[in-house]
Amino acid sequence: FPGEAPPRALPATGLGVDAQWAKGRWNVNAEAHRFQYPYRAIPWFFNTAIHGEVKFTINPRLYLAGRAGTRWRRQRGPAPKP
């Protein structure tokens, strides 16, 4: 973008959480992370993602698993000038 610094020169912050739980044949993994990109020439935004997995062990070599996740972005800051 015109007037914007190179991406590696711009600051960014992030926060993540990872959780695991298991009992018997069930295993559950979940992860969430959120990043903030404060640009100068374009509006800065938050990028948030959450995903998880559930796994059921049938025997030591075989298991059933399901995964789901979502991601969304929220904009903030000044609007770009035409």
CSV table of N, CA and C in Angstrom, one decimal:
chain,number,residue,atom,x,y,z
A,1,PHE,N,0.8,-1.2,0.0
A,1,PHE,CA,0.0,0.0,0.0
A,1,PHE,C,0.9,1.2,0.0
A,2,PRO,N,0.5,2.2,-0.8
A,2,PRO,CA,1.3,3.5,-0.8
A,2,PRO,C,1.3,4.1,0.6
A,3,GLY,N,2.5,4.5,1.1
A,3,GLY,CA,2.6,5.2,2.3
A,3,GLY,C,2.7,4.3,3.5
A,4,GLU,N,2.7,3.0,3.3
A,4,GLU,CA,2.8,2.0,4.4
A,4,GLU,C,4.2,1.5,4.4
A,5,ALA,N,4.7,1.2,5.7
A,5,ALA,CA,6.0,0.7,5.9
A,5,ALA,C,6.1,-0.8,5.4
A,6,PRO,N,7.3,-1.3,5.2
A,6,PRO,CA,7.4,-2.7,4.8
A,6,PRO,C,6.8,-3.6,6.0
A,7,PRO,N,6.2,-4.7,5.7
A,7,PRO,CA,5.6,-5.5,6.7
A,7,PRO,C,6.5,-5.9,7.9
A,8,ARG,N,7.8,-6.2,7.6
A,8,ARG,CA,8.6,-6.6,8.7
A,8,ARG,C,9.0,-5.4,9.6
A,9,ALA,N,8.8,-4.2,9.2
A,9,ALA,CA,9.0,-3.0,10.0
A,9,ALA,C,7.8,-2.6,10.9
A,10,LEU,N,6.7,-3.2,10.6
A,10,LEU,CA,5.5,-2.9,11.4
A,10,LEU,C,5.4,-3.7,12.6
A,11,PRO,N,4.9,-3.2,13.8
A,11,PRO,CA,4.7,-4.0,15.0
A,11,PRO,C,3.4,-4.8,14.9
A,12,ALA,N,3.4,-5.9,15.6
A,12,ALA,CA,2.3,-6.8,15.7
A,12,ALA,C,2.3,-7.5,17.0
A,13,THR,N,1.2,-7.8,17.6
A,13,THR,CA,1.1,-8.5,18.9
A,13,THR,C,0.2,-9.6,18.8
A,14,GLY,N,0.4,-10.6,19.6
A,14,GLY,CA,-0.4,-11.8,19.5
A,14,GLY,C,-0.5,-12.5,20.9
A,15,LEU,N,-1.6,-13.3,21.1
A,15,LEU,CA,-1.8,-14.0,22.3
A,15,LEU,C,-2.5,-15.3,21.9
A,16,GLY,N,-2.0,-16.4,22.5
A,16,GLY,CA,-2.6,-17.7,22.2
A,16,GLY,C,-2.8,-18.6,23.4
A,17,VAL,N,-3.7,-19.5,23.3
A,17,VAL,CA,-4.0,-20.4,24.4
A,17,VAL,C,-4.2,-21.8,23.8
A,18,ASP,N,-3.6,-22.8,24.4
A,18,ASP,CA,-3.7,-24.1,24.0
A,18,ASP,C,-4.1,-25.0,25.2
A,19,ALA,N,-5.1,-25.8,25.0
A,19,ALA,CA,-5.6,-26.7,26.1
A,19,ALA,C,-5.8,-28.1,25.7
A,20,GLN,N,-5.5,-29.0,26.6
A,20,GLN,CA,-5.7,-30.5,26.3
A,20,GLN,C,-6.4,-31.1,27.5
A,21,TRP,N,-7.2,-32.1,27.2
A,21,TRP,CA,-7.9,-32.9,28.2
A,21,TRP,C,-8.1,-34.3,27.7
A,22,ALA,N,-7.9,-35.3,28.6
A,22,ALA,CA,-8.0,-36.7,28.2
A,22,ALA,C,-8.6,-37.5,29.4
A,23,LYS,N,-9.5,-38.4,29.1
A,23,LYS,CA,-10.0,-39.3,30.1
A,23,LYS,C,-10.4,-40.6,29.4
A,24,GLY,N,-9.8,-41.7,29.8
A,24,GLY,CA,-10.1,-43.0,29.1
A,24,GLY,C,-9.8,-43.0,27.7
A,25,ARG,N,-10.7,-43.2,26.8
A,25,ARG,CA,-10.5,-43.3,25.4
A,25,ARG,C,-10.7,-41.9,24.7
A,26,TRP,N,-11.1,-40.9,25.4
A,26,TRP,CA,-11.4,-39.6,24.9
A,26,TRP,C,-10.2,-38.6,25.0
A,27,ASN,N,-9.9,-37.9,24.0
A,27,ASN,CA,-8.9,-36.8,24.0
A,27,ASN,C,-9.6,-35.6,23.4
A,28,VAL,N,-9.4,-34.4,24.0
A,28,VAL,CA,-9.9,-33.1,23.5
A,28,VAL,C,-8.7,-32.1,23.4
A,29,ASN,N,-8.5,-31.5,22.3
A,29,ASN,CA,-7.5,-30.5,22.1
A,29,ASN,C,-8.3,-29.2,21.6
A,30,ALA,N,-7.9,-28.1,22.2
A,30,ALA,CA,-8.5,-26.8,21.7
A,30,ALA,C,-7.4,-25.7,21.7
A,31,GLU,N,-7.5,-24.8,20.8
A,31,GLU,CA,-6.5,-23.7,20.6
A,31,GLU,C,-7.2,-22.4,20.2
A,32,ALA,N,-6.8,-21.3,20.7
A,32,ALA,CA,-7.3,-20.0,20.3
A,32,ALA,C,-6.2,-19.0,20.2
A,33,HIS,N,-6.2,-18.2,19.3
A,33,HIS,CA,-5.2,-17.1,19.2
A,33,HIS,C,-5.8,-15.9,18.6
A,34,ARG,N,-5.2,-14.8,19.0
A,34,ARG,CA,-5.7,-13.4,18.5
A,34,ARG,C,-4.4,-12.6,18.2
A,35,PHE,N,-4.4,-12.0,17.1
A,35,PHE,CA,-3.3,-11.1,16.6
A,35,PHE,C,-3.9,-9.7,16.3
A,36,GLN,N,-3.0,-8.7,16.6
A,36,GLN,CA,-3.4,-7.3,16.3
A,36,GLN,C,-2.3,-6.8,15.4
A,37,TYR,N,-2.8,-6.2,14.3
A,37,TYR,CA,-1.8,-5.6,13.3
A,37,TYR,C,-2.1,-4.1,13.2
A,38,PRO,N,-1.3,-3.3,13.8
A,38,PRO,CA,-1.6,-1.8,13.8
A,38,PRO,C,-0.9,-1.2,12.6
A,39,TYR,N,-1.5,-1.1,11.5
A,39,TYR,CA,-1.0,-0.4,10.3
A,39,TYR,C,-1.1,1.1,10.4
A,40,ARG,N,-0.4,1.8,9.5
A,40,ARG,CA,-0.4,3.2,9.5
A,40,ARG,C,-1.3,3.8,8.4
A,41,ALA,N,-1.2,3.3,7.2
A,41,ALA,CA,-1.9,3.8,6.0
A,41,ALA,C,-3.2,3.2,5.8
A,42,ILE,N,-3.5,2.0,6.3
A,42,ILE,CA,-4.8,1.3,6.2
A,42,ILE,C,-5.3,1.0,7.6
A,43,PRO,N,-6.6,0.8,7.8
A,43,PRO,CA,-7.1,0.5,9.1
A,43,PRO,C,-6.4,-0.8,9.7
A,44,TRP,N,-6.1,-0.7,11.0
A,44,TRP,CA,-5.5,-1.9,11.6
A,44,TRP,C,-6.6,-2.8,12.0
A,45,PHE,N,-6.3,-4.1,12.3
A,45,PHE,CA,-7.3,-5.1,12.5
A,45,PHE,C,-6.9,-6.1,13.5
A,46,PHE,N,-7.9,-6.8,14.1
A,46,PHE,CA,-7.7,-8.0,15.0
A,46,PHE,C,-8.0,-9.2,14.1
A,47,ASN,N,-7.2,-10.2,14.3
A,47,ASN,CA,-7.5,-11.5,13.6
A,47,ASN,C,-7.6,-12.6,14.7
A,48,THR,N,-8.8,-13.2,14.9
A,48,THR,CA,-9.0,-14.2,15.9
A,48,THR,C,-9.4,-15.5,15.3
A,49,ALA,N,-8.8,-16.6,15.9
A,49,ALA,CA,-9.2,-17.9,15.4
A,49,ALA,C,-9.3,-18.9,16.6
A,50,ILE,N,-10.2,-19.8,16.5
A,50,ILE,CA,-10.5,-20.8,17.5
A,50,ILE,C,-10.7,-22.1,16.8
A,51,HIS,N,-10.0,-23.2,17.2
A,51,HIS,CA,-10.3,-24.5,16.6
A,51,HIS,C,-10.1,-25.6,17.7
A,52,GLY,N,-10.7,-26.7,17.5
A,52,GLY,CA,-10.6,-27.8,18.4
A,52,GLY,C,-10.7,-29.2,17.7
A,53,GLU,N,-10.4,-30.2,18.5
A,53,GLU,CA,-10.4,-31.6,18.0
A,53,GLU,C,-10.8,-32.5,19.1
A,54,VAL,N,-11.7,-33.5,18.7
A,54,VAL,CA,-12.1,-34.5,19.7
A,54,VAL,C,-11.7,-35.8,19.0
A,55,LYS,N,-11.1,-36.7,19.8
A,55,LYS,CA,-10.6,-38.0,19.3
A,55,LYS,C,-11.0,-39.1,20.3
A,56,PHE,N,-11.5,-40.2,19.7
A,56,PHE,CA,-11.9,-41.3,20.4
A,56,PHE,C,-11.0,-42.5,20.0
A,57,THR,N,-10.3,-43.1,20.9
A,57,THR,CA,-9.4,-44.2,20.6
A,57,THR,C,-10.2,-45.5,20.6
A,58,ILE,N,-10.2,-46.2,19.4
A,58,ILE,CA,-10.8,-47.5,19.3
A,58,ILE,C,-9.9,-48.6,19.8
A,59,ASN,N,-8.7,-48.6,19.3
A,59,ASN,CA,-7.6,-49.5,19.8
A,59,ASN,C,-6.3,-48.8,19.6
A,60,PRO,N,-5.1,-49.3,20.0
A,60,PRO,CA,-3.9,-48.5,19.9
A,60,PRO,C,-3.5,-48.1,18.5
A,61,ARG,N,-4.1,-48.7,17.5
A,61,ARG,CA,-3.8,-48.3,16.1
A,61,ARG,C,-4.9,-47.5,15.4
A,62,LEU,N,-6.1,-47.5,15.9
A,62,LEU,CA,-7.2,-46.9,15.2
A,62,LEU,C,-8.0,-45.9,16.1
A,63,TYR,N,-8.3,-44.8,15.6
A,63,TYR,CA,-9.1,-43.8,16.3
A,63,TYR,C,-10.1,-43.1,15.4
A,64,LEU,N,-11.1,-42.5,15.9
A,64,LEU,CA,-12.0,-41.6,15.2
A,64,LEU,C,-11.8,-40.2,15.7
A,65,ALA,N,-11.8,-39.2,14.8
A,65,ALA,CA,-11.5,-37.8,15.2
A,65,ALA,C,-12.4,-36.9,14.4
A,66,GLY,N,-12.7,-35.7,15.0
A,66,GLY,CA,-13.4,-34.7,14.4
A,66,GLY,C,-12.8,-33.3,14.7
A,67,ARG,N,-12.7,-32.4,13.7
A,67,ARG,CA,-12.1,-31.1,14.0
A,67,ARG,C,-13.1,-30.0,13.5
A,68,ALA,N,-13.1,-28.9,14.2
A,68,ALA,CA,-13.9,-27.8,13.8
A,68,ALA,C,-13.2,-26.5,14.2
A,69,GLY,N,-13.5,-25.4,13.5
A,69,GLY,CA,-12.8,-24.2,13.8
A,69,GLY,C,-13.5,-23.0,13.2
A,70,THR,N,-13.2,-21.8,13.6
A,70,THR,CA,-13.7,-20.6,13.0
A,70,THR,C,-12.7,-19.5,13.1
A,71,ARG,N,-12.8,-18.5,12.3
A,71,ARG,CA,-11.9,-17.3,12.3
A,71,ARG,C,-12.7,-16.1,11.9
A,72,TRP,N,-12.4,-15.0,12.5
A,72,TRP,CA,-13.0,-13.7,12.2
A,72,TRP,C,-12.0,-12.6,12.3
A,73,ARG,N,-12.3,-11.5,11.6
A,73,ARG,CA,-11.5,-10.3,11.6
A,73,ARG,C,-12.3,-9.1,11.9
A,74,ARG,N,-11.8,-8.2,12.8
A,74,ARG,CA,-12.5,-7.0,13.1
A,74,ARG,C,-11.5,-5.8,12.8
A,75,GLN,N,-12.0,-4.8,12.1
A,75,GLN,CA,-11.2,-3.7,11.7
A,75,GLN,C,-11.4,-2.5,12.7
A,76,ARG,N,-10.3,-1.8,12.9
A,76,ARG,CA,-10.3,-0.6,13.7
A,76,ARG,C,-9.4,0.4,13.1
A,77,GLY,N,-9.4,1.6,13.7
A,77,GLY,CA,-8.4,2.6,13.3
A,77,GLY,C,-9.0,3.5,12.1
A,78,PRO,N,-8.1,4.4,11.6
A,78,PRO,CA,-8.5,5.3,10.6
A,78,PRO,C,-8.8,4.7,9.3
A,79,ALA,N,-9.8,5.2,8.6
A,79,ALA,CA,-10.1,4.7,7.2
A,79,ALA,C,-9.0,5.2,6.3
A,80,PRO,N,-8.7,4.5,5.3
A,80,PRO,CA,-7.7,4.9,4.3
A,80,PRO,C,-8.2,6.2,3.6
A,81,LYS,N,-7.2,7.1,3.3
A,81,LYS,CA,-7.6,8.3,2.6
A,81,LYS,C,-7.5,8.1,1.1
A,82,PRO,N,-8.5,8.5,0.3
A,82,PRO,CA,-8.5,8.3,-1.1
A,82,PRO,C,-7.4,9.0,-1.8
